[in-house]
Short mmCIF file of C-alpha atoms in Angstrom, two decimals:
data_model
loop_
_atom_site.label_atom_id
_atom_site.label_comp_id
_atom_site.label_asym_id
_atom_site.label_seq_id
_atom_site.Cartn_x
_atom_site.Cartn_y
_atom_site.Cartn_z
CA MET A 1 67.82 26.28 -81.51
CA PRO A 2 65.10 25.40 -84.04
CA ALA A 3 63.46 28.44 -85.59
CA ALA A 4 60.00 27.27 -84.52
CA ILE A 5 60.90 27.51 -80.82
CA ARG A 6 60.75 30.96 -79.21
CA LEU A 7 61.47 31.86 -75.64
CA ALA A 8 59.50 34.65 -73.99
CA ALA A 9 61.68 37.67 -73.26
CA PRO A 10 62.21 38.28 -69.56
CA GLU A 11 60.34 41.21 -68.04
CA ALA A 12 62.47 44.34 -68.18
CA PRO A 13 63.68 45.83 -64.91
CA ALA A 14 62.53 49.30 -63.94
CA ALA A 15 65.76 50.93 -65.10
CA VAL A 16 65.18 50.02 -68.76
CA LEU A 17 61.39 50.29 -69.00
CA ALA A 18 60.26 52.98 -71.44
CA PHE A 19 57.62 55.18 -69.82
CA PRO A 20 55.11 57.34 -71.69
CA PRO A 21 55.38 61.11 -71.20
CA ARG A 22 54.62 61.97 -67.58
CA PRO A 23 53.56 65.63 -67.54
CA LEU A 24 52.11 67.34 -64.48
CA ARG A 25 48.45 66.29 -64.50
CA TRP A 26 47.12 66.74 -60.94
CA LEU A 27 46.94 69.39 -58.26
CA PHE A 28 45.97 68.18 -54.79
CA LEU A 29 45.06 70.64 -52.03
CA ASP A 30 45.09 69.69 -48.35
CA LEU A 31 43.84 72.34 -45.91
CA ASN A 32 46.14 72.64 -42.90
CA SER A 33 44.61 71.86 -39.48
CA TYR A 34 41.26 72.65 -41.06
CA PHE A 35 38.78 72.62 -38.15
CA ALA A 36 41.21 74.43 -35.85
CA SER A 37 42.03 76.96 -38.58
CA VAL A 38 38.33 77.74 -39.02
CA GLU A 39 38.06 78.35 -35.27
CA GLN A 40 41.02 80.73 -35.45
CA GLN A 41 39.49 82.51 -38.42
CA LEU A 42 36.19 82.94 -36.59
CA ASN A 43 37.81 84.08 -33.34
CA PRO A 44 40.84 86.39 -33.69
CA ALA A 45 41.68 85.81 -30.02
CA LEU A 46 42.66 82.23 -30.90
CA ARG A 47 45.14 83.17 -33.62
CA GLY A 48 48.70 82.24 -32.85
CA ARG A 49 47.60 80.14 -29.88
CA PRO A 50 47.61 76.33 -29.48
CA VAL A 51 44.05 75.15 -30.17
CA ILE A 52 42.37 71.78 -30.40
CA VAL A 53 38.80 71.06 -31.46
CA ALA A 54 36.81 68.59 -29.36
CA PRO A 55 33.44 67.02 -30.23
CA VAL A 56 32.16 67.25 -26.63
CA ASP A 57 33.13 69.15 -23.48
CA THR A 58 34.97 66.43 -21.58
CA ASP A 59 38.61 65.52 -21.03
CA THR A 60 37.91 61.88 -21.84
CA THR A 61 37.24 62.59 -25.52
CA VAL A 62 39.90 63.09 -28.21
CA ALA A 63 40.89 66.03 -30.38
CA ILE A 64 39.36 65.97 -33.84
CA ALA A 65 41.77 68.71 -34.98
CA ALA A 66 44.86 70.48 -33.70
CA SER A 67 46.17 73.87 -34.79
CA VAL A 68 49.66 74.32 -36.18
CA GLU A 69 50.69 75.82 -32.84
CA ALA A 70 49.31 72.83 -30.90
CA LYS A 71 51.15 70.36 -33.13
CA ARG A 72 54.44 71.88 -32.01
CA TYR A 73 53.71 70.39 -28.59
CA GLY A 74 53.25 66.91 -30.04
CA ILE A 75 49.46 67.19 -30.09
CA SER A 76 47.62 65.79 -33.09
CA THR A 77 44.25 64.49 -34.20
CA LEU A 78 43.03 61.69 -31.88
CA THR A 79 45.20 62.87 -28.98
CA PRO A 80 43.09 62.53 -25.78
CA VAL A 81 42.10 65.95 -24.44
CA TRP A 82 43.54 65.19 -20.99
CA GLU A 83 46.87 64.30 -22.59
CA ALA A 84 46.84 67.41 -24.78
CA LYS A 85 46.27 69.59 -21.72
CA ARG A 86 49.18 67.91 -19.99
CA LYS A 87 51.46 68.58 -22.95
CA CYS A 88 50.45 72.24 -23.24
CA ARG A 89 49.22 74.26 -20.25
CA ASP A 90 48.12 77.16 -22.47
CA LEU A 91 45.99 74.93 -24.69
CA VAL A 92 42.57 76.21 -25.79
CA VAL A 93 39.87 73.58 -26.29
CA ALA A 94 37.26 74.78 -28.79
CA PRO A 95 33.90 73.00 -29.11
CA ALA A 96 33.28 71.68 -32.61
CA GLN A 97 31.09 73.82 -34.90
CA HIS A 98 30.40 71.40 -37.73
CA GLU A 99 27.98 73.69 -39.56
CA LYS A 100 30.73 76.32 -39.77
CA TYR A 101 33.22 73.81 -41.17
CA VAL A 102 30.75 72.86 -43.89
CA GLU A 103 30.04 76.52 -44.63
CA PHE A 104 33.75 77.31 -45.01
CA HIS A 105 34.23 74.14 -47.07
CA ASP A 106 31.58 75.26 -49.56
CA ARG A 107 33.18 78.70 -49.83
CA ILE A 108 36.63 77.23 -50.36
CA ILE A 109 35.39 74.88 -53.10
CA GLU A 110 33.71 77.84 -54.79
CA GLU A 111 36.97 79.81 -54.59
CA ILE A 112 39.01 76.95 -56.09
CA TRP A 113 36.51 76.71 -58.97
CA LYS A 114 37.42 80.32 -59.85
CA HIS A 115 40.91 79.12 -60.73
CA VAL A 116 40.58 75.51 -61.87
CA PRO A 117 37.75 72.97 -62.27
CA VAL A 118 37.39 70.76 -59.20
CA THR A 119 37.62 67.13 -60.32
CA MET A 120 37.03 65.47 -56.97
CA VAL A 121 36.19 66.60 -53.46
CA CYS A 122 38.02 63.87 -51.54
CA SER A 123 37.01 65.00 -48.05
CA ILE A 124 36.01 68.15 -46.20
CA ASP A 125 39.63 69.35 -46.31
CA GLU A 126 41.02 67.69 -49.46
CA VAL A 127 40.42 68.51 -53.12
CA ALA A 128 41.88 67.03 -56.31
CA CYS A 129 41.97 68.97 -59.59
CA ARG A 130 43.06 67.60 -62.96
CA LEU A 131 45.16 70.20 -64.75
CA LEU A 132 44.22 71.37 -68.23
CA ASP A 133 46.74 71.10 -71.06
CA ASN A 134 47.69 74.78 -70.74
CA GLU A 135 48.30 74.37 -66.99
CA ASN A 136 50.64 71.38 -66.86
CA SER A 137 53.97 73.12 -67.42
CA LEU A 138 56.04 73.64 -64.28
CA GLU A 139 55.68 77.42 -64.39
CA ALA A 140 51.93 77.41 -65.11
CA ALA A 141 51.17 74.82 -62.42
CA ILE A 142 53.13 76.71 -59.76
CA ALA A 143 51.47 79.99 -60.73
CA LEU A 144 48.05 78.32 -60.49
CA ALA A 145 48.85 76.99 -57.01
CA HIS A 146 49.89 80.45 -55.83
CA ARG A 147 46.67 81.96 -57.23
CA ILE A 148 44.56 79.40 -55.37
CA LYS A 149 46.41 80.04 -52.11
CA ALA A 150 46.11 83.81 -52.53
CA GLY A 151 42.41 83.54 -53.40
CA ILE A 152 41.62 81.50 -50.30
CA ARG A 153 43.65 83.86 -48.13
CA ALA A 154 42.01 87.00 -49.55
CA ASN A 155 38.42 85.80 -49.97
CA ILE A 156 37.96 83.14 -47.28
CA GLY A 157 40.40 83.99 -44.50
CA GLU A 158 44.06 84.47 -43.70
CA CYS A 159 44.05 81.54 -41.27
CA LEU A 160 43.00 79.05 -43.95
CA THR A 161 46.37 77.84 -45.23
CA SER A 162 46.88 74.77 -47.37
CA SER A 163 49.57 72.44 -48.63
CA ILE A 164 49.44 71.83 -52.37
CA GLY A 165 51.02 68.93 -54.22
CA ILE A 166 51.45 68.83 -58.00
CA ALA A 167 52.44 65.63 -59.77
CA PRO A 168 51.78 63.42 -62.81
CA ASN A 169 49.04 61.47 -61.00
CA ARG A 170 46.64 62.00 -58.11
CA LEU A 171 48.32 59.57 -55.71
CA LEU A 172 51.67 61.36 -56.00
CA ALA A 173 50.06 64.80 -55.79
CA LYS A 174 48.47 63.76 -52.50
CA LEU A 175 51.77 62.36 -51.21
CA ALA A 176 53.42 65.68 -52.11
CA THR A 177 51.08 67.60 -49.80
CA ASP A 178 52.57 65.74 -46.84
CA MET A 179 56.14 66.70 -47.75
CA LYS A 180 55.83 70.27 -46.52
CA LYS A 181 53.34 71.49 -43.92
CA PRO A 182 51.95 73.97 -43.20
CA ASP A 183 51.41 76.18 -46.27
CA GLY A 184 53.57 74.00 -48.50
CA LEU A 185 53.90 73.69 -52.26
CA ILE A 186 55.73 70.64 -53.60
CA VAL A 187 56.04 69.60 -57.25
CA LEU A 188 57.02 66.06 -58.24
CA GLN A 189 58.11 65.95 -61.89
CA GLY A 190 58.21 62.81 -63.98
CA HIS A 191 61.99 62.78 -64.42
CA GLU A 192 62.45 62.86 -60.62
CA LEU A 193 60.47 59.67 -60.05
CA PRO A 194 60.57 57.43 -58.20
CA GLU A 195 63.78 58.69 -56.51
CA ARG A 196 62.04 61.70 -54.86
CA LEU A 197 59.84 59.23 -52.96
CA TYR A 198 62.54 57.12 -51.38
CA ASP A 199 62.32 58.93 -48.02
CA VAL A 200 58.52 58.54 -47.80
CA PRO A 201 57.49 55.78 -45.36
CA LEU A 202 55.52 52.93 -46.90
CA ARG A 203 52.69 53.50 -44.42
CA GLU A 204 51.99 56.95 -45.92
CA ILE A 205 50.79 55.35 -49.16
CA ALA A 206 47.06 54.75 -49.36
CA GLY A 207 46.36 51.02 -49.13
CA ILE A 208 49.44 50.13 -47.08
CA GLY A 209 48.48 49.46 -43.49
CA ALA A 210 50.17 47.40 -40.80
CA LYS A 211 49.09 44.09 -42.36
CA MET A 212 50.30 44.98 -45.86
CA GLU A 213 53.53 46.41 -44.44
CA ARG A 214 54.22 43.06 -42.74
CA ARG A 215 53.41 41.18 -45.95
CA LEU A 216 55.85 43.27 -47.97
CA ALA A 217 58.52 42.91 -45.28
CA GLN A 218 58.21 39.13 -45.48
CA ASP A 219 59.09 39.47 -49.17
CA GLY A 220 62.10 41.66 -48.42
CA ILE A 221 60.46 45.03 -49.16
CA LEU A 222 61.02 47.51 -46.33
CA ASP A 223 60.76 50.83 -48.16
CA ILE A 224 59.64 52.49 -51.40
CA ARG A 225 63.09 52.14 -52.96
CA GLN A 226 63.01 48.35 -52.60
CA TYR A 227 59.45 48.24 -53.92
CA CYS A 228 60.26 50.33 -57.00
CA GLU A 229 63.45 48.41 -57.76
CA ARG A 230 61.38 45.26 -58.28
CA ARG A 231 59.94 44.45 -61.65
CA PRO A 232 56.23 45.38 -61.89
CA ARG A 233 55.12 41.75 -61.82
CA ASP A 234 57.37 40.94 -58.86
CA ALA A 235 56.04 43.96 -56.97
CA GLY A 236 52.53 42.74 -57.70
CA ASN A 237 53.35 39.27 -56.43
CA ALA A 238 54.78 40.71 -53.22
CA TRP A 239 51.58 42.73 -52.78
CA GLY A 240 49.44 39.72 -53.54
CA GLY A 241 47.24 41.12 -56.29
CA VAL A 242 46.86 43.35 -59.32
CA ASN A 243 46.88 46.46 -57.13
CA GLY A 244 50.59 45.86 -56.56
CA ASP A 245 51.35 46.25 -60.27
CA ARG A 246 49.16 49.34 -60.34
CA LEU A 247 50.93 50.95 -57.39
CA TRP A 248 54.32 50.27 -59.00
CA TYR A 249 53.35 52.26 -62.10
CA LEU A 250 51.77 55.05 -60.04
CA LEU A 251 54.97 55.47 -58.00
CA HIS A 252 56.85 55.83 -61.29
CA GLY A 253 54.56 58.70 -62.29
CA VAL A 254 52.23 56.97 -64.75
CA ASP A 255 48.72 58.48 -64.65
CA LEU A 256 46.52 55.39 -64.73
CA PRO A 257 42.74 55.69 -65.19
CA ASP A 258 40.69 55.17 -62.06
CA LYS A 259 39.11 51.80 -61.54
CA PRO A 260 35.47 51.76 -62.70
CA THR A 261 33.20 53.08 -59.98
CA GLN A 262 29.87 54.81 -59.86
CA SER A 263 30.29 58.27 -61.37
CA ARG A 264 30.52 61.04 -58.80
CA THR A 265 29.43 63.60 -61.39
CA ILE A 266 28.04 63.62 -64.90
CA GLY A 267 28.58 66.71 -66.99
CA HIS A 268 29.70 68.32 -70.21
CA SER A 269 31.56 71.50 -71.09
CA HIS A 270 32.11 73.28 -74.38
CA VAL A 271 34.49 75.97 -75.66
CA LEU A 272 32.33 78.39 -77.63
CA SER A 273 33.43 79.61 -81.05
CA PRO A 274 34.15 83.39 -81.16
CA SER A 275 30.90 84.14 -83.00
CA LYS A 276 28.80 82.21 -80.45
CA ARG A 277 30.00 83.80 -77.19
CA GLY A 278 27.06 86.12 -76.66
CA LEU A 279 24.24 85.68 -74.16
CA GLU A 280 21.66 83.78 -76.22
CA PRO A 281 24.04 81.30 -77.92
CA THR A 282 25.56 80.58 -74.50
CA ARG A 283 22.12 79.97 -72.99
CA LEU A 284 21.15 77.58 -75.79
CA THR A 285 24.47 75.74 -75.52
CA ALA A 286 24.03 75.36 -71.76
CA ARG A 287 20.57 73.87 -72.33
CA ARG A 288 21.99 71.42 -74.85
CA LEU A 289 24.73 70.37 -72.43
CA ALA A 290 22.16 69.96 -69.65
CA LEU A 291 20.03 67.71 -71.87
CA LYS A 292 23.07 65.57 -72.72
CA ALA A 293 23.93 65.22 -69.04
CA ALA A 294 20.36 64.33 -68.10
CA SER A 295 20.22 61.71 -70.85
CA ARG A 296 23.43 60.10 -69.57
CA LEU A 297 22.00 60.20 -66.06
CA ARG A 298 18.97 58.17 -67.14
CA ARG A 299 21.01 55.75 -69.21
CA LYS A 300 23.27 54.95 -66.26
CA GLY A 301 20.32 54.64 -63.87
CA TYR A 302 21.27 57.56 -61.62
CA ARG A 303 19.55 60.54 -60.07
CA SER A 304 21.14 63.87 -59.16
CA ARG A 305 20.58 66.29 -56.28
CA LEU A 306 22.74 69.20 -57.48
CA LEU A 307 23.27 71.09 -60.73
CA VAL A 308 26.43 73.17 -61.25
CA LEU A 309 26.69 75.79 -64.00
CA HIS A 310 30.22 76.98 -64.66
CA GLY A 311 32.05 78.99 -67.27
CA LYS A 312 35.06 81.10 -68.14
CA PHE A 313 34.90 84.62 -69.59
CA GLU A 314 37.13 85.81 -72.43
CA ASP A 315 38.88 88.46 -70.32
CA ASP A 316 39.48 86.38 -67.19
CA LYS A 317 41.42 83.21 -66.36
CA SER A 318 39.23 82.39 -63.37
CA ASN A 319 36.16 80.16 -63.43
CA TRP A 320 32.64 81.42 -62.73
CA ARG A 321 30.47 78.91 -60.88
CA ALA A 322 27.01 78.65 -59.34
CA SER A 323 24.91 75.72 -58.16
CA ILE A 324 21.32 74.87 -57.31
CA LYS A 325 19.75 71.95 -55.48
CA LEU A 326 17.66 69.43 -57.41
CA PRO A 327 14.83 67.23 -56.08
CA ASN A 328 16.78 63.97 -56.62
CA THR A 329 15.85 63.70 -60.27
CA GLN A 330 16.82 62.34 -63.69
CA ASP A 331 14.15 64.31 -65.54
CA SER A 332 15.30 66.63 -68.35
CA PHE A 333 12.48 69.08 -67.68
CA VAL A 334 13.41 69.42 -64.00
CA VAL A 335 17.08 69.89 -64.92
CA LEU A 336 16.22 72.56 -67.51
CA HIS A 337 13.98 74.38 -65.04
CA ALA A 338 16.86 74.50 -62.54
CA LEU A 339 19.23 75.72 -65.26
CA ASP A 340 16.79 78.50 -66.17
CA GLN A 341 16.90 79.62 -62.52
CA LEU A 342 20.70 79.69 -62.49
CA PHE A 343 21.40 81.29 -65.86
CA PRO A 344 20.33 84.85 -64.91
CA ARG A 345 23.18 84.87 -62.36
CA LEU A 346 25.66 84.12 -65.14
CA ALA A 347 24.03 86.75 -67.35
CA GLU A 348 24.33 89.36 -64.60
CA ALA A 349 27.99 88.46 -64.02
CA GLY A 350 28.63 88.99 -67.73
CA ARG A 351 26.82 92.32 -67.87
CA GLN A 352 28.99 93.66 -65.05
CA ARG A 353 32.17 93.10 -67.06
CA SER A 354 33.71 95.96 -69.00
CA GLY A 355 33.61 94.03 -72.26
CA GLY A 356 30.04 92.85 -71.80
CA PHE A 357 28.90 89.24 -71.92
CA ARG A 358 31.61 87.26 -73.73
CA LEU A 359 31.89 83.69 -72.46
CA ARG A 360 34.68 81.45 -73.78
CA MET A 361 33.66 78.18 -72.07
CA ILE A 362 30.37 76.92 -70.63
CA GLY A 363 29.76 73.75 -68.65
CA VAL A 364 26.89 71.95 -66.91
CA THR A 365 27.56 69.27 -64.30
CA LEU A 366 25.13 67.09 -62.35
CA CYS A 367 26.48 66.21 -58.89
CA GLU A 368 25.50 64.32 -55.73
CA ILE A 369 24.61 61.28 -57.80
CA GLU A 370 23.02 58.13 -56.46
CA THR A 371 21.64 54.97 -58.01
CA VAL A 372 17.92 54.77 -58.73
CA GLU A 373 16.45 52.04 -56.53
CA GLY A 374 13.16 51.99 -58.42
CA ASP A 375 10.56 54.52 -59.49
CA GLN A 376 8.74 56.05 -56.57
CA GLY A 377 5.01 55.79 -56.51
CA SER A 378 2.55 58.15 -54.87
CA LEU A 379 -1.10 57.68 -54.01
CA PHE A 380 -1.59 61.43 -54.38
CA ALA A 381 0.08 61.33 -57.80
CA ALA A 382 -2.41 58.70 -58.89
CA LEU A 383 -5.39 60.67 -57.58
CA ASP A 384 -4.33 64.26 -58.34
CA PRO A 385 -2.88 65.01 -61.81
CA ASN A 386 -1.55 68.34 -60.46
CA ASP A 387 0.49 66.69 -57.70
CA PRO A 388 4.21 67.59 -58.20
CA LEU A 389 5.22 63.93 -58.33
CA ALA A 390 2.51 63.25 -60.89
CA ARG A 391 3.84 66.06 -63.10
CA GLU A 392 7.41 64.76 -62.81
CA THR A 393 6.24 61.23 -63.57
CA ARG A 394 4.71 62.47 -66.82
CA THR A 395 7.71 64.60 -67.85
CA LEU A 396 10.16 61.82 -66.95
CA ALA A 397 8.21 59.43 -69.17
CA LEU A 398 8.46 62.03 -71.94
CA SER A 399 12.23 62.39 -71.35
CA ARG A 400 12.67 58.64 -71.68
CA ALA A 401 10.58 58.60 -74.84
CA MET A 402 12.85 61.27 -76.35
CA ASP A 403 15.86 59.11 -75.47
CA ARG A 404 14.39 56.21 -77.43
CA ILE A 405 13.51 58.38 -80.44
CA ASN A 406 16.97 59.97 -80.59
CA GLU A 407 18.63 56.58 -80.28
CA ARG A 408 16.63 55.26 -83.20
CA PHE A 409 16.55 58.29 -85.51
CA GLY A 410 19.72 60.15 -84.54
CA ARG A 411 20.77 62.98 -82.27
CA ASN A 412 18.34 65.92 -82.05
CA ALA A 413 15.54 64.05 -83.82
CA VAL A 414 13.47 65.42 -80.95
CA SER A 415 14.49 67.80 -78.19
CA VAL A 416 13.23 70.38 -75.70
CA GLY A 417 13.25 73.89 -77.13
CA PRO A 418 15.17 75.31 -80.12
CA LEU A 419 18.63 73.94 -80.80
CA ASN A 420 19.28 75.07 -84.36
CA GLY A 421 18.96 78.21 -86.41
CA GLY A 422 22.69 78.97 -86.55
CA ARG A 423 22.80 80.21 -82.96
CA LEU A 424 24.29 77.07 -81.44
CA ASP A 425 27.68 75.38 -81.74
CA ALA A 426 27.77 71.65 -82.39
CA VAL A 427 28.29 69.98 -79.01
CA GLY A 428 28.22 66.35 -80.03
CA THR A 429 30.15 63.61 -78.27
CA LYS A 430 33.88 63.67 -78.97
CA ILE A 431 36.44 60.90 -78.56
CA ALA A 432 39.24 61.92 -76.19
CA PHE A 433 42.31 60.10 -74.95
CA GLY A 434 41.06 60.31 -71.37
CA ARG A 435 37.67 58.70 -71.92
CA ILE A 436 36.17 56.52 -74.64
CA PRO A 437 32.47 57.42 -74.91
CA GLU A 438 29.82 54.75 -75.00
CA ALA A 439 28.08 54.25 -78.32
CA SER A 440 24.76 55.52 -77.00
CA GLU A 441 26.35 58.88 -76.13
CA PHE A 442 26.52 59.71 -79.82
CA HIS A 443 22.71 59.84 -79.83
CA GLU A 444 22.48 62.31 -76.95
#
């Protein structure tokens, strides 16, 4: 064969593909029979009894939740109430109390934050947490899961059990929660994949419904084993798009970055140097992080309705967390005012500790984000300079002006309040493997 002619190497089969390290990266928590469990927690007389939750008081509706005891009778979510009563004569039908479910949800999220940062609230009964580097060993991850379970049981209620899945990526961690219910804990390690998944039905994978299942079957794929034994490109062709390639890698334990979507949160955290872990350096660092987050919020064209302040003390592995509502803003001054209202709670928590206020990590996160549809106008703002919207309009204009100055002359050319004087750690943008920052972030 002439030297100038080269044939492309065939795509390697799964058995010989070299995968990157696949450490445990995600913890996924799924609350068991959540609505029904809340009802049992609120009413001790319901504990140990088959319970369903119904949206209205009629047999023609369906159950929106079924307790563990009810599921033993073949009753599940969406079972008609009349059918559930036929299956179990001792069934208790509890009217839905949505405000209570939200209240318990908020308390559970707050409890989880004490043990690990919450990366994503997927639904009212599902939470995903990305593990830190010191938490992704098998022993550390299992210990963390047990602490979360114990914390919910002790501080929220003994009826609130959960199934936890731990795996190299979020999809597999979620799949693991379904492998043992109730009160399960399943770990899927990289070296076990994809073989540990071979008994999981295709339909349990997000994105595979009846139509996709038929499409795969037409290509000779009837289960996860057959899907994973294909080459990535062949699996993608059977799927009919790039998502097929992506799923193939996820099932093999590769932690792929999420597809670009609107950010759910914008925030920054910082590990304080030992000499800067007192009250005032922490306060100044929190303000700096809040300003960075607010600047990113404006640059991306978002507003936020919730500010979360969180941290970790030197003498405690758990996370401290508090939040405050915002008036749907992207204004640095409004964000700082909210932070100033929250910080005394952190200060008080530190003063109550035996070693005094010594904070190892501080973070500020803006949540409940939505896209700005256009600046709101107000007749009263135009007529009355003291109108709240008029004041925010002026301070927002000032915030945007500071953005432009810092972009032109460098970070901290102008800011709100003192940021120097040796009391503050450098909290500039850092390049990490998980996220490549945009160029403009280096000016924030």
